[in-house]
Amino acid sequence: MAVVEIEIRANVAVIQVDNPPVNAISSQIRSGLVEAIEQIEDNNAVDRAILICRGRTFMAGADVREFSQQPQPPHLPEVTAAIEASHKPVTAVIHGQSLGGGLEIALACHYRIALAGSRLGLPEVKLGLLPGAGGTQRLPRLLGAEAALSMIVSGDPVSAEKALESGLIDGLCQLSTENPLADLFEYALDFAQHLDLSETSHRRLSLRSATAPNAGLYDQWRERYTKRQRGVDAPQACIDAIEAATSLPFDQGIARERELFLSLRGSDQSQALQHLFFAERRALRNTGVGTAQARPINCVAIIGAGTMGTGIAMSFANAGIPVTLLEIDPQALARGMDRIASQYAATVKRGKCSQDEAEQRRELIQGTTDYAQLARIDLVIEAVFEKLEVKQQVFEQLDRHCKPDAILATNTSYLDINQIAAVTSRPQQVLGLHFFSPANIMKLVEVIKADRTSDVAMSSVLQQLKRLGKVSVTAGVCHGFIGNRMYQSYQREVGLLMLEGAKPSQIDNALYQFGMAMGPLAVADLSGLDIGYLMRRSLDESKYEQRAFLIHDRLVESDRKGRKSGAGFYRYDASSTANQDDPEVLELIKTIATEQGVEQRSIDTEEIVQRCMLALINEAGHILDEGIAASAADIDLVYCHGYGFPKHRGGPMQLASCWGLAQVEKQIDELARTQGPRWWNASKSLRDAAQKNSW
Ligand code: 3H9
């Protein structure tokens, strides 16, 4: 079948689109739709049309892969204009998802109906774009400025049920039989047959006027998104375009939308967000586990009812999977169960789920203090104290009590998983699952394949994590895996920059302005300086730059462990404001710099950002050299989903591409010359990437 076909059913033209997997609107579909409308206009036997898609969904938007190519006419705005101009009413028949350009096509149709359970949205903003085929002009004319702002600027889809309530669609086909698509088709034919043809021209949204909202509404949204998405252009451009809809005639509004769309399409931000969109999908496909068959995981157990263990338990319960939470100390178990209950209560309070849903999820988590209860569990995740001997003891117990084919995972941030696997009789079923805190919220999981982990174990766990909606990145064994190993290089530069003269607040502000969710020293205070301190005590001194962590260590030794002890790099008491330098810490830094013979100087924001980013990029290159990460895109996923790296910059590796890989190589060589080669020898991966101008 061609990607667009017409079938005539009595007086109704059925336009069918077929472009698997998601009916992305390619240039062929665009020209196919324009031709279809022309044919219908010329065909005296038909007086109305329905537009329907084959496969699992209605059109999920413009084909994003075409954005990097020379645009081919007809452009999507021309397609939507042609559909709307049709003298014979066209009804969009939606199932699955109607997203982006797909919803814009539906908005250009004269009527819209949908199958119950489908979703409609304009998610372009999440790709650094705005709806560029009339969506910003037609939606405010249909629903008003406020509702349009809410859908377009957030990019979040709405359910068909909500769409019916708001007037976005005109009919809802309930799911009643085994074959909902056949029902939808019959419903659509019937809907079309009952239209009043004299209404067609009134249904053209471009002919409606959009009411200007209350004064100040647009500015409120601008301010909200300046705070919520610092430095991100697309939400602001969406607001500008919607404002044009309520202040300009349709044609001028469309011209403004086009101008704004084109300014975003080729931007670094949009490329970065598109890069992440495809990286997430590639990470699911290229897991390096070949064709290994995943085994079903129907029940899991978590060992350790601390913050991490309870968060992981909730991640599974939220996906409907029963969890046994084991903690040997009954009081600690009770505290963990209380924490879970209060987290669910907070979720209900925030409106994220209903009381009943929260209750059902909570009931899926059962506590125990007895290892014998784990005999039938398919996957066990240990989340106890980060100490090798402690974890090894837990694994000995698990090996004894769990069924032979159970998969045993450790939630470690740094430790050698091979040494943990070695205490069991089933090293092929042992792997690492590095969740990020809070585990029920953070999407990233590093899945670590130890030397003897089987592909079946990896594949089973990866499939399970997909069910949980996690972004999984596979990694090999090394100290800190991908994320924490790179983070140590980042913190090293932060420590050295302080010794050289940058103040803590200056470093935090520079990186926050760059887009990081928090400055590195505020993060260190939040997670507790004693954690890194203890970790370094167990690390061979040749493995890190001791000088860079002297300030951290001295703070811990003087009982400044971060927020939890009321002071770390900053003070946390009633008299102090956020990120305000503490004279005591500035004095300590000076003293250590003198002891180390480091001459302090004035350091600017650009140098801070560059050194910290180059440290991440260079370490990432070594991680690629050693095969710890499978691709540069995987590293970007780790940073954007686990470390607060700004998504609109696409991750450290995408940033390097944006800065120019040859330029980055040159800067790293220069740092090797000025700072010494120990940490600045350029990776082979970077050298190769600079040669071919891509990772
Ligand atoms: C737009 O419309 C601009 C217009 O306003 C203006 C123009 C002038 N293009 O996610 P999945 C691929 S911008 C190309 O695994 P799911 C995807 O890469 C667009 N390819 O499935 C994957 O390929 P592979 C606005 C696309 O069921 C395969 O389809 N629209 C596109 O979990 C399956 O995808 C959006 O932003 C695309 N637009 O989720 C919607 N979409 O198999 C983006 C998907 O090779 N898409 N692919 O890895 C989505 O949110 C999800 O894909 C969707 C399905 C919910 C549709």
mmCIF file of C-alpha atoms in Angstrom, residues 45-246:
data_model
loop_
_atom_site.group_PDB
_atom_site.id
_atom_site.type_symbol
_atom_site.label_atom_id
_atom_site.label_comp_id
_atom_site.label_asym_id
_atom_site.label_seq_id
_atom_site.Cartn_x
_atom_site.Cartn_y
_atom_site.Cartn_z
ATOM 1 C CA ALA A 45 -19.496 11.083 -5.883
ATOM 2 C CA VAL A 46 -18.197 11.972 -2.415
ATOM 3 C CA ASP A 47 -19.251 14.804 -0.184
ATOM 4 C CA ARG A 48 -17.266 14.093 3.007
ATOM 5 C CA ALA A 49 -14.104 12.343 4.178
ATOM 6 C CA ILE A 50 -12.578 10.651 7.173
ATOM 7 C CA LEU A 51 -8.829 10.598 7.848
ATOM 8 C CA ILE A 52 -7.684 7.474 9.647
ATOM 9 C CA CYS A 53 -4.359 5.730 10.283
ATOM 10 C CA ARG A 54 -3.320 2.100 10.157
ATOM 11 C CA GLY A 55 -1.214 0.397 12.783
ATOM 12 C CA ARG A 56 -0.850 1.245 16.422
ATOM 13 C CA THR A 57 -1.444 4.967 16.315
ATOM 14 C CA PHE A 58 -2.691 8.080 14.546
ATOM 15 C CA MET A 59 0.150 10.329 13.277
ATOM 16 C CA ALA A 60 2.654 10.908 16.102
ATOM 17 C CA GLY A 61 4.069 14.080 14.551
ATOM 18 C CA ALA A 62 6.395 15.278 11.829
ATOM 19 C CA ASP A 63 9.153 12.826 10.936
ATOM 20 C CA VAL A 64 11.874 14.233 13.155
ATOM 21 C CA ARG A 65 14.607 12.471 11.162
ATOM 22 C CA GLU A 66 13.826 14.789 8.231
ATOM 23 C CA PHE A 67 14.707 17.910 10.251
ATOM 24 C CA SER A 68 18.407 17.464 9.522
ATOM 25 C CA GLN A 69 17.744 17.306 5.751
ATOM 26 C CA GLN A 70 16.815 19.928 3.186
ATOM 27 C CA PRO A 71 13.022 20.485 3.660
ATOM 28 C CA GLN A 72 10.932 19.011 0.793
ATOM 29 C CA PRO A 73 7.649 20.630 -0.271
ATOM 30 C CA PRO A 74 4.817 20.531 0.454
ATOM 31 C CA HIS A 75 5.612 21.761 3.949
ATOM 32 C CA LEU A 76 3.318 20.752 6.785
ATOM 33 C CA PRO A 77 1.629 24.205 7.079
ATOM 34 C CA GLU A 78 0.639 23.871 3.411
ATOM 35 C CA VAL A 79 -0.872 20.452 4.129
ATOM 36 C CA THR A 80 -2.916 21.718 7.066
ATOM 37 C CA ALA A 81 -4.056 24.715 4.996
ATOM 38 C CA ALA A 82 -5.151 22.417 2.133
ATOM 39 C CA ILE A 83 -7.134 20.133 4.469
ATOM 40 C CA GLU A 84 -8.879 23.012 6.164
ATOM 41 C CA ALA A 85 -9.734 24.671 2.834
ATOM 42 C CA SER A 86 -11.500 21.502 1.622
ATOM 43 C CA HIS A 87 -15.170 22.150 0.812
ATOM 44 C CA LYS A 88 -16.028 18.650 1.914
ATOM 45 C CA PRO A 89 -15.739 18.176 5.671
ATOM 46 C CA VAL A 90 -12.877 16.009 6.820
ATOM 47 C CA THR A 91 -13.091 14.154 10.164
ATOM 48 C CA ALA A 92 -9.864 13.110 11.882
ATOM 49 C CA VAL A 93 -10.281 9.653 13.426
ATOM 50 C CA ILE A 94 -7.784 9.251 16.250
ATOM 51 C CA HIS A 95 -6.485 6.161 17.990
ATOM 52 C CA GLY A 96 -3.269 5.665 19.968
ATOM 53 C CA GLN A 97 -1.501 9.028 19.940
ATOM 54 C CA SER A 98 -2.216 12.180 17.976
ATOM 55 C CA LEU A 99 0.897 14.207 18.603
ATOM 56 C CA GLY A 100 2.651 17.263 17.204
ATOM 57 C CA GLY A 101 2.043 17.602 13.475
ATOM 58 C CA GLY A 102 -0.468 14.749 13.867
ATOM 59 C CA LEU A 103 -2.654 16.863 16.135
ATOM 60 C CA GLU A 104 -2.087 19.904 13.928
ATOM 61 C CA ILE A 105 -3.491 17.924 10.995
ATOM 62 C CA ALA A 106 -6.434 16.926 13.196
ATOM 63 C CA LEU A 107 -6.963 20.593 14.123
ATOM 64 C CA ALA A 108 -7.056 21.486 10.439
ATOM 65 C CA CYS A 109 -9.775 18.869 9.904
ATOM 66 C CA HIS A 110 -13.321 20.077 10.375
ATOM 67 C CA TYR A 111 -14.160 17.485 13.044
ATOM 68 C CA ARG A 112 -12.164 15.258 15.373
ATOM 69 C CA ILE A 113 -13.207 12.025 17.011
ATOM 70 C CA ALA A 114 -11.118 9.604 19.061
ATOM 71 C CA LEU A 115 -11.073 6.137 20.504
ATOM 72 C CA ALA A 116 -11.311 6.052 24.303
ATOM 73 C CA GLY A 117 -7.858 5.771 25.849
ATOM 74 C CA SER A 118 -6.032 7.661 23.073
ATOM 75 C CA ARG A 119 -3.898 10.692 23.828
ATOM 76 C CA LEU A 120 -3.609 14.052 22.118
ATOM 77 C CA GLY A 121 -0.773 16.519 22.532
ATOM 78 C CA LEU A 122 1.628 19.042 21.093
ATOM 79 C CA PRO A 123 4.969 17.844 22.547
ATOM 80 C CA GLU A 124 7.206 19.842 20.147
ATOM 81 C CA VAL A 125 8.539 21.940 23.036
ATOM 82 C CA LYS A 126 10.211 18.797 24.404
ATOM 83 C CA LEU A 127 12.222 18.614 21.193
ATOM 84 C CA GLY A 128 13.159 22.300 21.445
ATOM 85 C CA LEU A 129 10.516 23.273 18.862
ATOM 86 C CA LEU A 130 7.024 24.718 18.680
ATOM 87 C CA PRO A 131 4.012 23.384 16.789
ATOM 88 C CA GLY A 132 4.877 24.735 13.351
ATOM 89 C CA ALA A 133 1.891 23.706 11.264
ATOM 90 C CA GLY A 134 -0.727 26.033 12.634
ATOM 91 C CA GLY A 135 -1.068 24.412 16.076
ATOM 92 C CA THR A 136 -0.193 27.598 17.949
ATOM 93 C CA GLN A 137 -2.807 29.513 15.940
ATOM 94 C CA ARG A 138 -5.667 27.016 15.736
ATOM 95 C CA LEU A 139 -5.601 25.645 19.295
ATOM 96 C CA PRO A 140 -6.123 29.061 21.017
ATOM 97 C CA ARG A 141 -8.986 29.701 18.562
ATOM 98 C CA LEU A 142 -10.598 26.434 19.637
ATOM 99 C CA LEU A 143 -9.884 26.278 23.386
ATOM 100 C CA GLY A 144 -8.756 29.777 24.381
ATOM 101 C CA ALA A 145 -5.294 31.110 25.205
ATOM 102 C CA GLU A 146 -4.944 29.621 28.673
ATOM 103 C CA ALA A 147 -5.749 26.037 27.662
ATOM 104 C CA ALA A 148 -3.488 26.390 24.617
ATOM 105 C CA LEU A 149 -0.628 27.664 26.789
ATOM 106 C CA SER A 150 -1.071 24.753 29.126
ATOM 107 C CA MET A 151 -0.920 22.132 26.354
ATOM 108 C CA ILE A 152 1.700 23.716 24.116
ATOM 109 C CA VAL A 153 4.147 25.089 26.685
ATOM 110 C CA SER A 154 4.135 21.990 28.888
ATOM 111 C CA GLY A 155 4.061 19.651 25.878
ATOM 112 C CA ASP A 156 2.082 17.142 27.967
ATOM 113 C CA PRO A 157 -0.669 15.211 26.180
ATOM 114 C CA VAL A 158 -4.270 14.996 27.381
ATOM 115 C CA SER A 159 -6.524 11.940 27.364
ATOM 116 C CA ALA A 160 -9.301 11.621 24.795
ATOM 117 C CA GLU A 161 -11.772 11.799 27.678
ATOM 118 C CA LYS A 162 -10.357 15.190 28.770
ATOM 119 C CA ALA A 163 -10.230 16.278 25.135
ATOM 120 C CA LEU A 164 -13.964 15.624 24.789
ATOM 121 C CA GLU A 165 -14.672 17.657 27.912
ATOM 122 C CA SER A 166 -12.666 20.634 26.675
ATOM 123 C CA GLY A 167 -14.049 20.551 23.135
ATOM 124 C CA LEU A 168 -10.775 19.504 21.499
ATOM 125 C CA ILE A 169 -12.627 16.523 20.006
ATOM 126 C CA ASP A 170 -16.238 16.189 18.956
ATOM 127 C CA GLY A 171 -16.887 12.523 19.644
ATOM 128 C CA LEU A 172 -15.524 9.636 21.703
ATOM 129 C CA CYS A 173 -15.803 6.021 20.623
ATOM 130 C CA GLN A 174 -15.973 3.788 23.695
ATOM 131 C CA LEU A 175 -13.949 0.577 23.814
ATOM 132 C CA SER A 176 -16.632 -2.071 23.734
ATOM 133 C CA THR A 177 -15.548 -5.180 21.825
ATOM 134 C CA GLU A 178 -12.451 -7.242 21.101
ATOM 135 C CA ASN A 179 -11.789 -5.200 17.970
ATOM 136 C CA PRO A 180 -11.802 -1.513 18.948
ATOM 137 C CA LEU A 181 -10.282 -0.371 15.641
ATOM 138 C CA ALA A 182 -13.131 -1.926 13.649
ATOM 139 C CA ASP A 183 -15.585 -0.284 16.065
ATOM 140 C CA LEU A 184 -13.843 3.051 15.634
ATOM 141 C CA PHE A 185 -14.096 2.741 11.856
ATOM 142 C CA GLU A 186 -17.843 2.070 12.005
ATOM 143 C CA TYR A 187 -18.284 4.884 14.531
ATOM 144 C CA ALA A 188 -16.364 7.249 12.222
ATOM 145 C CA LEU A 189 -18.456 6.365 9.151
ATOM 146 C CA ASP A 190 -21.624 6.891 11.132
ATOM 147 C CA PHE A 191 -20.318 10.166 12.616
ATOM 148 C CA ALA A 192 -19.422 11.452 9.145
ATOM 149 C CA GLN A 193 -22.804 10.452 7.673
ATOM 150 C CA HIS A 194 -24.624 12.541 10.252
ATOM 151 C CA LEU A 195 -22.753 15.799 9.614
ATOM 152 C CA ASP A 196 -24.589 18.895 8.518
ATOM 153 C CA LEU A 197 -22.692 19.856 5.357
ATOM 154 C CA SER A 198 -23.760 23.486 5.560
ATOM 155 C CA GLU A 199 -21.621 23.789 8.715
ATOM 156 C CA THR A 200 -18.304 22.989 6.982
ATOM 157 C CA SER A 201 -17.000 26.519 6.522
ATOM 158 C CA HIS A 202 -17.886 27.430 10.127
ATOM 159 C CA ARG A 203 -15.696 24.586 11.330
ATOM 160 C CA ARG A 204 -12.531 26.152 9.903
ATOM 161 C CA LEU A 205 -10.599 27.259 12.974
ATOM 162 C CA SER A 206 -8.606 29.815 10.984
ATOM 163 C CA LEU A 207 -11.841 31.792 10.495
ATOM 164 C CA ARG A 208 -12.519 32.030 14.211
ATOM 165 C CA SER A 209 -11.154 34.818 16.314
ATOM 166 C CA ALA A 210 -9.081 34.085 19.390
ATOM 167 C CA THR A 211 -10.040 36.088 22.433
ATOM 168 C CA ALA A 212 -7.226 38.028 24.069
ATOM 169 C CA PRO A 213 -6.720 36.754 27.631
ATOM 170 C CA ASN A 214 -6.488 38.806 30.812
ATOM 171 C CA ALA A 215 -3.680 41.321 30.841
ATOM 172 C CA GLY A 216 -0.508 39.838 32.201
ATOM 173 C CA LEU A 217 -1.270 36.179 31.414
ATOM 174 C CA TYR A 218 1.547 35.852 28.876
ATOM 175 C CA ASP A 219 4.033 37.565 31.170
ATOM 176 C CA GLN A 220 3.065 35.233 34.013
ATOM 177 C CA TRP A 221 3.803 32.240 31.774
ATOM 178 C CA ARG A 222 7.078 33.760 30.595
ATOM 179 C CA GLU A 223 8.175 34.294 34.168
ATOM 180 C CA ARG A 224 7.103 30.800 35.227
ATOM 181 C CA TYR A 225 9.076 29.166 32.435
ATOM 182 C CA THR A 226 12.092 31.407 32.891
ATOM 183 C CA LYS A 227 12.327 29.868 36.368
ATOM 184 C CA ARG A 228 11.197 26.348 35.505
ATOM 185 C CA GLN A 229 13.371 25.894 32.409
ATOM 186 C CA ARG A 230 16.272 28.271 32.803
ATOM 187 C CA GLY A 231 17.851 29.323 29.519
ATOM 188 C CA VAL A 232 15.545 27.181 27.371
ATOM 189 C CA ASP A 233 14.248 28.994 24.286
ATOM 190 C CA ALA A 234 11.360 26.823 23.058
ATOM 191 C CA PRO A 235 8.808 27.480 25.851
ATOM 192 C CA GLN A 236 9.290 31.231 25.418
ATOM 193 C CA ALA A 237 8.865 30.946 21.647
ATOM 194 C CA CYS A 238 5.658 28.912 22.187
ATOM 195 C CA ILE A 239 4.279 31.723 24.368
ATOM 196 C CA ASP A 240 5.213 34.337 21.725
ATOM 197 C CA ALA A 241 3.436 32.318 19.043
ATOM 198 C CA ILE A 242 0.250 31.895 21.119
ATOM 199 C CA GLU A 243 0.275 35.602 21.895
ATOM 200 C CA ALA A 244 0.388 36.216 18.144
ATOM 201 C CA ALA A 245 -2.768 34.095 17.793
ATOM 202 C CA THR A 246 -4.702 36.400 20.099
#
